[in-house]
Structures are given as structure tokens and as C-alpha cells.
Amino acid sequence: MTSLRKVYDDHPKTVVFASGALIRILAALVFPRLPDLLTLRPEISTPVNSFKRLQEGLFLHERGLDPYDGGIFHQAPLLLSLFSLVPNPSSWIGRLISIVLYTGLDLLSADCLYSIADSGAGYKTRLFTSPRSDRVWKPISVAAAYLFNPYTLLACLGRPTSVFTTTLILLSISHACQRQTVTAAFALAMASYNSFHPILLLPPVGLLCYDRLCINSSNSQPFTTNGDTSFAPQNGIKISTDQRNHPQPLPFALKFTTTFTVFLTFLLLLSRLILPSWNFLPAVYLTPLTLPDLTPNPGLWWYFFIEMFDAFRSFFLGVFALHMLSYSVPFCLRFQKQPLVAVVLMMGVVAIFEPYANAGTAGAWLSSLGLVGHLFEGEYHVLLISYGPINVALVSSAYRYTFPALAALLYSTFLGPAFHHLWIYAGSGNANFFYAITLVWSLALLIILTDTVYSALRDEWEAERPEGKGKDVGQI
Amino acid sequence: MPLLARLLTLRNSPLLLQLPPFASALCIVVGIAWLFILPLDEYSRQTYVSENAILPGQVHTYFGGSEHNVFRAYRQEVYGISGWDERDRLNAVESVIRDIGLKPARQDYRYTVAGEDIEGTNLYTILQGPRADATEAMVLIAAWRNFDGQVNFSGVALVLTLARYFKRWSIWSKDIIVLIPSDSTYGPEAWVSAYHSTATEVTSSRNVSELPIKAGALQAAVAIDYPVGPWGHRFDKLDILYDGINGALPNLDLLNTAVSIANGQMGIGCSLHGITAHSDKYPDRLKILTKGVITQSAGHATGPHSAFMPYHVDAITLKTLGDGWHDEMSLGRTTESIFRSINNLLEHLHQSFFFYILLGAQRFVSIGNYLPAAMLIAGNFTVTALALWVQSGRAPIASSPKSGSTNKQLQEGQLEVVKTAGAIVLIPKQATRTVQRQLFVPVLAVLAVHLLGILPIQALNTLNRAYLSLGLRIIAAISYILPAFIAIILVRGVKVSRQQIQIMQSFSLLLLGAALSTLATLNFSLAFVVGVLAAPLSFVRPLSIGRRSSNGSDVAIAMGSMGRYGQYLVEILGALTWTAVSPPTVLYAMTWYFDKDMQWMLLEMAKGWHAQGVYTPLVIWSIWWPAWILGGIVLVAGAAERVE
């Protein structure tokens, strides 16, 4: 026990990463039928990320046919080039190699989370230092929350290609935190190339990158780093006086967007080289917008559009797409002081509202909430309510409904597959059963999302007004 | 604001914190009582046929006259070959099928479970419906041996006669498959799994060979169980068997069709679960309900029809019972009429209920009325889990100050001065301090114990039959030692706090509640039975025996030493309940109650797991058993603290 503890204390990162990798590979070895079973689960594999459909596309591609002809395959062309190098996953060795590849991706994601948490972008920004900065999660905890999250674990075994998107997004954020503008834009371009919706992260990631550049330029200034909350506003003033050194926002935005566009165009041209036609453009990037395939998934779109009258279809497709788009810029404006929070929230919006939602992306988002872990419950306040002659002490936390929301997630994780079974296989249920559970699932995720918004705003507000600490929302 | 204040006050009131155990108990009591009110007239309904196309009993049946002579000849034939060995017997039945003008086909199967081979051959033929396009089929089954192991002389003869008779009709718009498996459980299982298998080769995992000929999607299956020898025997009632594997049920319309044809058209009374004297009063209804819950929670096959349910094929078995005046021709005409009704179907049976509890052949309870029973019982675990979570967030339960008391101790150390907006108040520290929860060890413990559940499943399903009961004895012994062992490791080795034990129990109960409420949607009966058996786990708290009196509850302090002994008594009773209601003891109790051999029961369970796909062992050993072990850890952890 003590020697184990010693090994852990000496090399925490090695131990956590090695055990995360070990768990994935062992699960694939001990339960050899599990990966193929998970590959077929609608909760993990959707029309735009299914590993099985990727094999279909690969089969067509290797025989010189256009993989996008059949209307089955909707994934990025460069994945075809990548997976043609990997042995066929129908044999056990091929399956193991594919699991090893995805394990590598997960380790990379965890490493990105580690470096993001290490950079301190979550609690200390250009304009703001969190009063809760003493409660920040250790980088290793954030990485562990990703590696041992059951949803990412299942997604790794089910091998949807959205895992690539997750890794690339996290890579982009970590580069943004390290002020590497070009590579951050490149990784984000690759993520958007892979599955379209990460393009919505362009504004928040750009903001994050800009924020880190500003911090760097004012680093020469003496900087109080202690977590004493009463100095936070003064800190803010001190930094804001130093704006001459900051890069100009508009040229920066232009540069960031141009880099992103150039890389994206480059990737698309590269794809055209390996394919016979431009067919892949509508197949990959119009699918999330026009929703031709209504295979059930844990998202909110499929059932709605099954029920939809054809006349209204395009109108509501527009409304749903605009709804997602509408969060991107407002989050940046409101969370100007905490750009990482804006990025994490936008990841949540994409994970919950994307047309082909899946449990893997949602799980990755839940894990990345560890980056803003200092906002979580733990900070309790004494709260006084004067009501007539009685003074009542109350307890409240910045995070309010974590446990009920997680319990709802647990319930929907169990009930979802059960209801899907009743609907599809047993024939004794119907589509409404599964849809009801996807609603519960989305509701639980949304509660967590709104709680994050609340606690981030509360944190910001308390930094401005320390005297408001502990006041109930109703009083503010 | 005042309303809000009042609500918020309520949130922290000591009353609310003491409520959860009572709320849990209420859930359990109401859940159990719920089942007992279902047989009342107000909560159950008369069955009705809801699919328009079925038209049960609307056609005239022509099975009779000279067909009776054919039947008697076949019965004599079947009796004659019954003494032959397997191969000759199959050849003889095949030649009968050929004489009818149909093409026979065979399928061999072999399962090896616990060192025992189950083998046999399915013989079947497909009667191509003159108006059918080979997309739909119905199945007529007569197993060579019925579920009790008797040779099904008249059943097989009747099925062959019906095949000959059906062949002359031009009305069939679905193919008719006539299936004669060697036994009543594994033969149909092998056949139906091969029928739906997409693999072209032998299914290696189940040793089931592929089918040489197939038809379309199966719409329904009817099995006949009529084990009467060559001299005939008139029966009194028709017993309708309907439970599928894992408590799946056929569509209620199929059952209603059979009942309304037998009852209304042929005048044959119907019974369920072999209860022929059914007065349709409360006690008889309750008896049928209980029998249904027991067979469905066991989840094992109850006849040749059971294997069809997991493949979304509605199926029933008609079994003759008692001495009466109905002969084989009435059974034949009933079967004919049922097949005519199924033949009428335009789409798969879907109109009526798939989830129901039968109280008699013509009375049922629909899912909306009975599901709350199992959900309430599963919900009680969630209530306790939430309460424990909230409690674990509060300060250690050193001594709970009563609100409003002017205790001296309270005034000295327990109060905190808070200044806000000009007001200064004293409030108990305990209400304001919330401790950071340490989640790592509890999560790990819960996960590890659930993973351990794989071991008993593996052991009981792979051991040779000779060692099965020994295996269970060892598992029982380990189950009782394990909680104490883990508790001592946790308390002494890892130094877990009381709070972590609470969190561990909270997670365990949360998982149990979620798993059972999921199970209730798949197999209500099993979820209900396991929920009731696991119910004491909601009330398990660390033992306080021997600890200083200040650690006891307020009541105990108030009542002095007598109260303390009273509390010990309650705790000992609780611990005894926990000991008594464990998975191994319940298995032992079941063999004693049903007067069965332990080895026989374990072998049947292993067969069910391997050959039939019954998941009851999974529920017992990886949902209930881990929760029970974790409950034990919580219980012993209190005593382990004391010894330290």
C-alpha cells in the first residue's frame, strides 16, 4: 500500500496515464466482443461518426469507388487515408490495433487537458482572478477525470471518429493556452474539417488565445499570485493599465480567422486529391445541416424531424442550426473575463445540441468541466435570511444540482439501452420510450451546463463584490 | 420572499433530515401493498381483443369426420415408434411427413453445460401457403417430449394430422411451419436462434447447426402439449402457458384469441398455471398473480413457446388438463381456429398489451397499474441514497445538537458569530460547515465489489455439475467473511471516515435503485422480487455497539442505559435481518421451500444461463450481491471502529 502510494507520489502522471491505457486495452482483451457491440450502439455511433460506416467507406474507397455515393458514409476523407494504413479491424489483431490507436488519442486528449489545467487559464486571466483560485483542480485530477470517465472509456472501445474531433479540439485549446496561435488555429481547423460543428468554437478559442497573449505581454509586471480574494479587483486594475503592450484585438482576430480558413481550405483541397470528385463536400458538411439520416441517437433532433411535416422541415432545420450558432458569440461577450469558461460552455452546447449527438462527446465535455473545477460545489456560504424576528442560517453552494443531475445521467444511462432494446428488439415498446430517455439525458446535461453558467457568473460577481459572497440568488 | 424563506427554512429543518428513512419505509410498504390491491375489481380489467383483423372464432372449423381416423392412425404410429432409437424414430416421422407431401428438414443441436450434454434433433417442415409470398410464417409445435418429460403421443399425432389437413386448404396467406423438436426447452431454443441467425456457418458459441430451409418472418407460434397414449383420454380444461424467457410475454391478443376460441367457440374452459378451479374471486386471482410473478422472475422456459419470446415472436402452449369430455378433435378444431385467426393478421401483433399481469384467463392488469409497485421499491433506494449524500456533506455526526436547545456545550463550542448587514446572529456551526467529500475510496470500493460479482457468476456457470453445490457453499462462506474483511481493511488500513462509508453506501444504493428501475421495465417480476429482498439494505447503518454513549442517538442518551440496550437490540435485529436475507441464504431457502435438490437447481440455473440466455444470475450476482456485500461493509465498519 505504502509503496504503491510512493510510486504514485513520485510519478503521478505516469501512473494515471498508464492505468488509463491499461484499462482500455485490458477491457478489449478480456471482453473481445465488447468493442464490436459498442460500435453498433446508437448511443455511441451515429451516422456521422460510426466506425462501422467508416469500414464501409473504406471498402468502397479501396476498390476505387466514390465512398460518398451510397449515402451511407458521411465522414471526413482524410480518415480514409489514415485507416487504410491500419489493418482490417475485423480480425482480432486489427481490432486490437484500432483500440491501441484510440487509446493513444485518449492519452493525447488527457495530456492536453493536463497542460490546459497546468497553464492556469481557468482561474487567472487578463482581466480577472477567481476568488476561488485556491480550489482549482490539480492537472492530474483533470486528466484522470477524462481517462476514467465511463463515457469516454466506452467511446474509446466503440471507436467513433468523433474521438478524433474531441482530441483535436482539446489540442487546439491547449495550444491556445500556450499562446501558439497558428497551431491552435490549425488543430481547430482539423477538428472542424473532421466534423463541422467545432467551427462554432472559433470565437471562444480565439478569445482564449488573445487572452493568453495579453497575459504574456504583461507578465513583466509584478503580479500577486496569492489567492487572497480582496486583492482581486486591484489586480484587475493593475493589469488593465498595461494595455499598451497588448496585441491589437482586431488584427489578431483577422489573423486567427485567416489562419483557420487557410488551413481548412488546404485540408479540403488535400481531400479532393485523394477522391474522384467534390461529392464529399455535401456528404460530410451538409449532413449535419440537412439531417438526411434519422437514425436514433441521444440527441434532440431525430425524433423532432421524424414528426415534422415536410413543409416546415427546412424552416426548423434553419431554426435548430441558428440556435446552436447563437451561443457562440454571446458566450464570448459575456465571459470575456473567463475565456476558458466560454470555450468549455460552447463545447457543452455542441455536445448537447448537435444533430448527431453521442455519449462519447458528452462524456468528454463532462470531463473537461474539471478545467473549471474550482467553480464546483465545495464553496459553501453562510446565508442569512431575515424573516420577521427569525434569523435562519442556510447553506448554499455555487453549484446547485450536481448530484441530482448526475443521478439523472446514471438513470438515463441504464434506461436508454433498455428502452432501445424494448423498442427495436423486443418489439414491446416504441420510439417514444427511447425518446423520453434522450430527453432526460439532455435535461441532465443541460442542468449541468446552466449550473456552470451560473457558478461562473457568480464567481465573477463575487470577485467584483466580495461583500456579496454568501448572498442567495434571490437577494442579488 | 417570505414563501421562499419558508421553503429554504424547510430545506434545512432537522425534521426533513430525519424523514428519509420513513419515506423509504413508506415506499416499500406501499410498493408491496400495491401488488395486493391489484386483484380487486377496480384495478384490473376484463380482457378484450383489440386487433380488428384477428376475428377470433368467426370461421367455421372443418377439422373432424374422417380426420379423426387419420389422427388415430398417426397416434398408433407414434406410439409404435416411441420405443425405437432416436435415428429410426426420426426417419419414421420423416417418412410420415413425406407421405403427407411435405419436405422434411432436420437440425441437430448440442449444448454442453456443467459437464452435461444436452443433445437432440429438431425435425420440421414448411407448408407453403397457397396465397403466401414466403414473407410471413406461423409455427405449429409439438415437442416429442413435453416439459415434464413424458412422450407427447397425441400432441405429435395431432400436429401431423393438422399438417395433412391444412395442406388441402387454399386459404393460407402465411406459410405454416410444423416443428417437432426432441425436447420442450432446448430444441425450440436451438431452432428459433438458428432461424434468426445471420451467420451462415454453425453458430460455434452455441453448438447449434444452421437450418436447411427457412420461410419468412414468424408471426406467432402455438405449441401443443397432449401426452396421451394410444387409447385416448378426454380432457377437462386447456391450460394456456404464456411466460417467455426472462419474463417476456406474448402479445395479450394472442392469449385472448386462444381463450375466446376455446371458451366461446368450442366450449372448453381455460386455466392458467394449472389452477383449474378458479372462482374469479380475490384469493384465486391473487394465487394466479403470485404464480405468474414467481415464474416470470425465475425467467426460465416453461414450455416450447418460451424460446420464441426473445425473438419478438408471440407464442403460447396449449396443455390439456384433467378428466372431462373434450377430445382430441376439439383441441384440433381449436388449433385450426387459432391458425385461421393468425392467418387473418395484416401486420405483426402489436395492438394489445405486451406488459400485463394475468389474474385469470379473462382478467388482467395493465402496465400502468402495476409498474408503480416495482418503481416505488426501486425508488426507496434512491431516496435513501440522496439522503445519505446530503448527510455526508454535513459535519461529522459527533453529537447532534437539538434545535432551539440551550445546551451548555452548544453555547460554548458549537456556535458561530455571523455579522451581516448590521445584524449579528449566533448559529450552530454544524449547520454552516459542509465538509469536502472524499470520493475516491468510496467509488473504488463500490466498483471493486461490483467487479467481484463476476466471480460467482463464472464459478456457478462453469463448474462441473458435481461441484456445483460445493461451489455455492464456498461462495456463501466467502460472502459472509468478505464484508468484515473489507470493512477492516477500509477502517484500519485505509482509515476511511464515517463520511466516506456514508458516501459508499449512497453510491451503492443509487446504483441499486437505477439498476432495479431499469430492470422493472424489462422484467417487472424479477425487479420486484429482488427489490423486496434487498429492501433491508436501505436501513443498514454502521453498528454502534460498544461505542461511547455520546455516539449513540439522541433517544438512546435520553433514555439512559435502558434505551441504549434497546438500541442494541434493534441493531442486532437489523444485523440478523441482513444476515438472513442474503443471495445464498435465499437460494437455500428456495430449495427448501420448493423441496428441490440444490444441485438440480444450480444445474438448471447454469443451463438457463448458457442455453436459454436467462439473465437472472446476472441480476442476483452483479446487482443484488454487490449491494448486499456493501451493506455488510457499512454494518461492520461501525464495529471495526470500536475495536480500534
JSON list of N, CA and C in Angstrom, two decimals, chain A residues 345-377:
[
{"chain": "A", "resi": 345, "resn": "LEU", "atom": "N", "xyz": [-18.12, 26.02, -22.12]},
{"chain": "A", "resi": 345, "resn": "LEU", "atom": "CA", "xyz": [-19.58, 26.10, -22.28]},
{"chain": "A", "resi": 345, "resn": "LEU", "atom": "C", "xyz": [-19.98, 25.81, -23.72]},
{"chain": "A", "resi": 346, "resn": "MET", "atom": "N", "xyz": [-19.18, 26.35, -24.66]},
{"chain": "A", "resi": 346, "resn": "MET", "atom": "CA", "xyz": [-19.52, 26.14, -26.07]},
{"chain": "A", "resi": 346, "resn": "MET", "atom": "C", "xyz": [-19.35, 24.67, -26.43]},
{"chain": "A", "resi": 347, "resn": "MET", "atom": "N", "xyz": [-18.34, 24.02, -25.84]},
{"chain": "A", "resi": 347, "resn": "MET", "atom": "CA", "xyz": [-18.19, 22.57, -26.07]},
{"chain": "A", "resi": 347, "resn": "MET", "atom": "C", "xyz": [-19.45, 21.85, -25.58]},
{"chain": "A", "resi": 348, "resn": "GLY", "atom": "N", "xyz": [-19.97, 22.31, -24.44]},
{"chain": "A", "resi": 348, "resn": "GLY", "atom": "CA", "xyz": [-21.18, 21.71, -23.90]},
{"chain": "A", "resi": 348, "resn": "GLY", "atom": "C", "xyz": [-22.37, 21.91, -24.81]},
{"chain": "A", "resi": 349, "resn": "VAL", "atom": "N", "xyz": [-22.50, 23.13, -25.33]},
{"chain": "A", "resi": 349, "resn": "VAL", "atom": "CA", "xyz": [-23.61, 23.40, -26.24]},
{"chain": "A", "resi": 349, "resn": "VAL", "atom": "C", "xyz": [-23.55, 22.49, -27.45]},
{"chain": "A", "resi": 350, "resn": "VAL", "atom": "N", "xyz": [-22.32, 22.32, -28.00]},
{"chain": "A", "resi": 350, "resn": "VAL", "atom": "CA", "xyz": [-22.17, 21.44, -29.16]},
{"chain": "A", "resi": 350, "resn": "VAL", "atom": "C", "xyz": [-22.52, 20.00, -28.77]},
{"chain": "A", "resi": 351, "resn": "ALA", "atom": "N", "xyz": [-22.01, 19.55, -27.59]},
{"chain": "A", "resi": 351, "resn": "ALA", "atom": "CA", "xyz": [-22.24, 18.16, -27.19]},
{"chain": "A", "resi": 351, "resn": "ALA", "atom": "C", "xyz": [-23.72, 17.87, -26.97]},
{"chain": "A", "resi": 352, "resn": "ILE", "atom": "N", "xyz": [-24.46, 18.85, -26.46]},
{"chain": "A", "resi": 352, "resn": "ILE", "atom": "CA", "xyz": [-25.87, 18.60, -26.16]},
{"chain": "A", "resi": 352, "resn": "ILE", "atom": "C", "xyz": [-26.75, 18.79, -27.38]},
{"chain": "A", "resi": 353, "resn": "PHE", "atom": "N", "xyz": [-26.50, 19.86, -28.13]},
{"chain": "A", "resi": 353, "resn": "PHE", "atom": "CA", "xyz": [-27.45, 20.23, -29.19]},
{"chain": "A", "resi": 353, "resn": "PHE", "atom": "C", "xyz": [-27.06, 19.77, -30.58]},
{"chain": "A", "resi": 354, "resn": "GLU", "atom": "N", "xyz": [-25.91, 19.11, -30.74]},
{"chain": "A", "resi": 354, "resn": "GLU", "atom": "CA", "xyz": [-25.54, 18.77, -32.11]},
{"chain": "A", "resi": 354, "resn": "GLU", "atom": "C", "xyz": [-26.52, 17.72, -32.65]},
{"chain": "A", "resi": 355, "resn": "PRO", "atom": "N", "xyz": [-26.75, 17.75, -33.98]},
{"chain": "A", "resi": 355, "resn": "PRO", "atom": "CA", "xyz": [-27.80, 16.90, -34.55]},
{"chain": "A", "resi": 355, "resn": "PRO", "atom": "C", "xyz": [-27.54, 15.42, -34.34]},
{"chain": "A", "resi": 356, "resn": "TYR", "atom": "N", "xyz": [-26.29, 14.99, -34.49]},
{"chain": "A", "resi": 356, "resn": "TYR", "atom": "CA", "xyz": [-25.98, 13.59, -34.23]},
{"chain": "A", "resi": 356, "resn": "TYR", "atom": "C", "xyz": [-25.19, 13.51, -32.93]},
{"chain": "A", "resi": 357, "resn": "ALA", "atom": "N", "xyz": [-25.88, 13.72, -31.82]},
{"chain": "A", "resi": 357, "resn": "ALA", "atom": "CA", "xyz": [-25.21, 13.73, -30.53]},
{"chain": "A", "resi": 357, "resn": "ALA", "atom": "C", "xyz": [-24.79, 12.31, -30.17]},
{"chain": "A", "resi": 358, "resn": "ASN", "atom": "N", "xyz": [-23.77, 12.19, -29.35]},
{"chain": "A", "resi": 358, "resn": "ASN", "atom": "CA", "xyz": [-23.37, 10.86, -28.89]},
{"chain": "A", "resi": 358, "resn": "ASN", "atom": "C", "xyz": [-22.79, 10.95, -27.49]},
{"chain": "A", "resi": 359, "resn": "ALA", "atom": "N", "xyz": [-22.81, 9.83, -26.81]},
{"chain": "A", "resi": 359, "resn": "ALA", "atom": "CA", "xyz": [-22.41, 9.81, -25.40]},
{"chain": "A", "resi": 359, "resn": "ALA", "atom": "C", "xyz": [-20.91, 10.11, -25.23]},
{"chain": "A", "resi": 360, "resn": "GLY", "atom": "N", "xyz": [-20.11, 9.75, -26.25]},
{"chain": "A", "resi": 360, "resn": "GLY", "atom": "CA", "xyz": [-18.67, 9.97, -26.15]},
{"chain": "A", "resi": 360, "resn": "GLY", "atom": "C", "xyz": [-18.33, 11.46, -26.06]},
{"chain": "A", "resi": 361, "resn": "THR", "atom": "N", "xyz": [-18.93, 12.27, -26.93]},
{"chain": "A", "resi": 361, "resn": "THR", "atom": "CA", "xyz": [-18.66, 13.71, -26.92]},
{"chain": "A", "resi": 361, "resn": "THR", "atom": "C", "xyz": [-19.17, 14.33, -25.61]},
{"chain": "A", "resi": 362, "resn": "ALA", "atom": "N", "xyz": [-20.36, 13.88, -25.19]},
{"chain": "A", "resi": 362, "resn": "ALA", "atom": "CA", "xyz": [-20.91, 14.41, -23.94]},
{"chain": "A", "resi": 362, "resn": "ALA", "atom": "C", "xyz": [-19.99, 14.06, -22.77]},
{"chain": "A", "resi": 363, "resn": "GLY", "atom": "N", "xyz": [-19.46, 12.81, -22.79]},
{"chain": "A", "resi": 363, "resn": "GLY", "atom": "CA", "xyz": [-18.56, 12.39, -21.72]},
{"chain": "A", "resi": 363, "resn": "GLY", "atom": "C", "xyz": [-17.29, 13.22, -21.70]},
{"chain": "A", "resi": 364, "resn": "ALA", "atom": "N", "xyz": [-16.75, 13.48, -22.90]},
{"chain": "A", "resi": 364, "resn": "ALA", "atom": "CA", "xyz": [-15.53, 14.29, -22.98]},
{"chain": "A", "resi": 364, "resn": "ALA", "atom": "C", "xyz": [-15.79, 15.70, -22.44]},
{"chain": "A", "resi": 365, "resn": "TRP", "atom": "N", "xyz": [-16.98, 16.22, -22.73]},
{"chain": "A", "resi": 365, "resn": "TRP", "atom": "CA", "xyz": [-17.31, 17.55, -22.21]},
{"chain": "A", "resi": 365, "resn": "TRP", "atom": "C", "xyz": [-17.42, 17.52, -20.68]},
{"chain": "A", "resi": 366, "resn": "LEU", "atom": "N", "xyz": [-18.10, 16.48, -20.15]},
{"chain": "A", "resi": 366, "resn": "LEU", "atom": "CA", "xyz": [-18.24, 16.38, -18.70]},
{"chain": "A", "resi": 366, "resn": "LEU", "atom": "C", "xyz": [-16.86, 16.34, -18.05]},
{"chain": "A", "resi": 367, "resn": "SER", "atom": "N", "xyz": [-15.92, 15.62, -18.68]},
{"chain": "A", "resi": 367, "resn": "SER", "atom": "CA", "xyz": [-14.57, 15.55, -18.11]},
{"chain": "A", "resi": 367, "resn": "SER", "atom": "C", "xyz": [-13.88, 16.90, -18.18]},
{"chain": "A", "resi": 368, "resn": "SER", "atom": "N", "xyz": [-14.10, 17.62, -19.29]},
{"chain": "A", "resi": 368, "resn": "SER", "atom": "CA", "xyz": [-13.39, 18.89, -19.42]},
{"chain": "A", "resi": 368, "resn": "SER", "atom": "C", "xyz": [-13.96, 19.95, -18.47]},
{"chain": "A", "resi": 369, "resn": "LEU", "atom": "N", "xyz": [-15.11, 19.65, -17.86]},
{"chain": "A", "resi": 369, "resn": "LEU", "atom": "CA", "xyz": [-15.61, 20.56, -16.82]},
{"chain": "A", "resi": 369, "resn": "LEU", "atom": "C", "xyz": [-14.63, 20.64, -15.65]},
{"chain": "A", "resi": 370, "resn": "GLY", "atom": "N", "xyz": [-13.78, 19.61, -15.52]},
{"chain": "A", "resi": 370, "resn": "GLY", "atom": "CA", "xyz": [-12.75, 19.63, -14.49]},
{"chain": "A", "resi": 370, "resn": "GLY", "atom": "C", "xyz": [-11.82, 20.83, -14.62]},
{"chain": "A", "resi": 371, "resn": "LEU", "atom": "N", "xyz": [-11.73, 21.38, -15.85]},
{"chain": "A", "resi": 371, "resn": "LEU", "atom": "CA", "xyz": [-10.87, 22.55, -16.06]},
{"chain": "A", "resi": 371, "resn": "LEU", "atom": "C", "xyz": [-11.39, 23.75, -15.28]},
{"chain": "A", "resi": 372, "resn": "VAL", "atom": "N", "xyz": [-12.70, 23.80, -15.09]},
{"chain": "A", "resi": 372, "resn": "VAL", "atom": "CA", "xyz": [-13.26, 24.89, -14.31]},
{"chain": "A", "resi": 372, "resn": "VAL", "atom": "C", "xyz": [-13.75, 24.33, -12.97]},
{"chain": "A", "resi": 373, "resn": "GLY", "atom": "N", "xyz": [-13.04, 23.31, -12.50]},
{"chain": "A", "resi": 373, "resn": "GLY", "atom": "CA", "xyz": [-13.47, 22.58, -11.31]},
{"chain": "A", "resi": 373, "resn": "GLY", "atom": "C", "xyz": [-13.57, 23.43, -10.05]},
{"chain": "A", "resi": 374, "resn": "HIS", "atom": "N", "xyz": [-12.85, 24.55, -10.04]},
{"chain": "A", "resi": 374, "resn": "HIS", "atom": "CA", "xyz": [-12.89, 25.38, -8.83]},
{"chain": "A", "resi": 374, "resn": "HIS", "atom": "C", "xyz": [-14.26, 26.00, -8.62]},
{"chain": "A", "resi": 375, "resn": "LEU", "atom": "N", "xyz": [-15.09, 25.98, -9.68]},
{"chain": "A", "resi": 375, "resn": "LEU", "atom": "CA", "xyz": [-16.42, 26.55, -9.53]},
{"chain": "A", "resi": 375, "resn": "LEU", "atom": "C", "xyz": [-17.38, 25.56, -8.90]},
{"chain": "A", "resi": 376, "resn": "PHE", "atom": "N", "xyz": [-16.95, 24.28, -8.89]},
{"chain": "A", "resi": 376, "resn": "PHE", "atom": "CA", "xyz": [-17.86, 23.24, -8.40]},
{"chain": "A", "resi": 376, "resn": "PHE", "atom": "C", "xyz": [-18.18, 23.44, -6.94]},
{"chain": "A", "resi": 377, "resn": "GLU", "atom": "N", "xyz": [-19.08, 22.64, -6.50]},
{"chain": "A", "resi": 377, "resn": "GLU", "atom": "CA", "xyz": [-19.52, 22.63, -5.12]},
{"chain": "A", "resi": 377, "resn": "GLU", "atom": "C", "xyz": [-18.31, 22.46, -4.20]}
]
